[in-house]
Amino acid sequence: MIEEGSKSSKAMVEKRQLFMEMRAQNFDVIRLSTYRTACKLRFVQKRCNLHLVDVWNMIEAFRDNGLSTLDHNAEINVSRLETILSSIFYQLNKRLPTTHQINVEQSIGLLLNFIVATYDSEGHGKLTVFAMKAMLATMCGGKILDKIRYIFSQISDSNGVMVFAKFDQFLREVLKLPTAVFEGPSFGYTEHSVRTCFPQQKKILLNTFLDVLMADPPPQCLVWLPLMHRLANVENVFHPVECSYCRSESMMGFRYRCQQCHGYQLCQSCFWRGHASGPHSNQHQMKEHSSWKSPAKKLSHAISKSLGCMPIGEPPHPVFPEAAERPQDLVHTTNTLESPSRLDEEHRLIARYAARLAAEASNSTQCPPTDLSFNFDANKQQRQLIAELENKNREILQEIQRLRLEHEQASQPTPEKAQQNPTLLAELRLLRHRKDELERRMSALQESRRELMVQLEGLMRLLKQDEEQKQAVQTGGSPHSSPSHSASCTMPMPIRSTSAGSTPTHTPQDCLAGVGDDVLDAFSQGVPRNLRNDLLVAADSITNTMSSLVKELHSVDDGLEEEEENMRNGREKVSSLKHSGKRHSTPSF
């Protein structure tokens, strides 16, 4: 019971977390309810990371979770809603770079609690499919034109005509969003909301629907929707203008210019809070600016407009064909094999649009007879271009389907792969064990080589001393050192710092540390050969040198018996050292 109570209290805290953070932003000081509502919903959008997901990603998530085939009035429980939100945010993290990853669990928790608080205030644990689609399509990022087109596809019939009952249902669901952020008195649903949007029209097609919802101003009940998108577009816009109230030297976001007071401009913070100074009054008409144009650009724009070099009024949206649009579920963009009729429909629309352009061109201008051939060639080129574009479109869609199938096949685990995994792991362990053995063997060989090099250095030093003794005898001088004294020198023996079973931590060059220059020179030419052969060659060279030394010693005057005895003792000592070096070197190989 204690654990259940702690879980319920934790869920209650998480449910209120988003609203507590929103209250901390102090949006209620904004004077106008339209800006206040748009700012609150924009905060919820960014806090839940919905601004990173556009409507096309939402449509794909709806299709992947099987919502495209469900009736709008079908109900889903909270657990399935959480699954849908998980797929949305995990797919988002796959698209984002590693440096901009989001906290998926936190985003799911915040958005899930907001949706439940908005659409399941009575605690039934269920909400309709249409309510979830309307909320996510409205609160996600992307272009408002794409959102409205998707909404129209959900509320129109097979003939492309809006169904007033479905539009009324859409208003019921979407106007719960202002109510959730405590702006229901200004933008709550009423029974006359539909007729306030379309007071006279009886047959609403797509272009008419776009004209009404994207007009300036839009319908009063949805005036916050385009403003929320404008807020997203101007968050980083910089205006190098001084605010006439707070005297800030620059502005970010919106800029408001009074239509009566010359040169009087306010930043968005001062305008939203109703600040005014001097002769300016809050009753004056203000013009909202979402960008900054230098005086030079304004002058060039005015000249171009006066000379007719640019259109005076541009349509708020492109004009779409009046043919009925199918519900936008992205099936035709991801599975061309299952919907060939959709491809044919696209081709027919392209051909119809090209024919419409050609007809408008022929009706608007009366070309002389000399231009008939030119027009015929131009139309022929247009038809060829259209055919090429159709083929290219078909190839691209087929390639998308092929890549998707390959990705799905590669991502699915097979029993063969699962059976091979233990074998691969065993082979990997054997390779690692073999690597460790080779490293230990290399360490032992390097230590042995260093010992032999030190011993050879001692032998070469004895040979040099004998050579000096011989030269001294031939010249009749007295040597500074005798062979017996030379033979009594002790050779340094290396001390192993690591055992044969330890991993080597030194390079091959380190194994010759402490060896004389003669030995280093002997082994530094080119790539080292086989160590055993090198040692044998060195031993043979020492033997030959000793033989020649003995012959020369026998040729010395017989009267120098004491010197001969010393030389004999030195020869025997060197011979014993040579055999001792061989005995020490043989076991390591």
XYZ file of C-alpha atoms in Angstrom, residues 17 26 207 403 525 553:
6
model
C 5.377 19.400 -13.614
C 4.998 34.332 -16.028
C -8.172 25.871 -51.636
C 16.321 0.022 -49.677
C 71.926 -2.296 -40.379
C 101.582 -15.080 -30.001
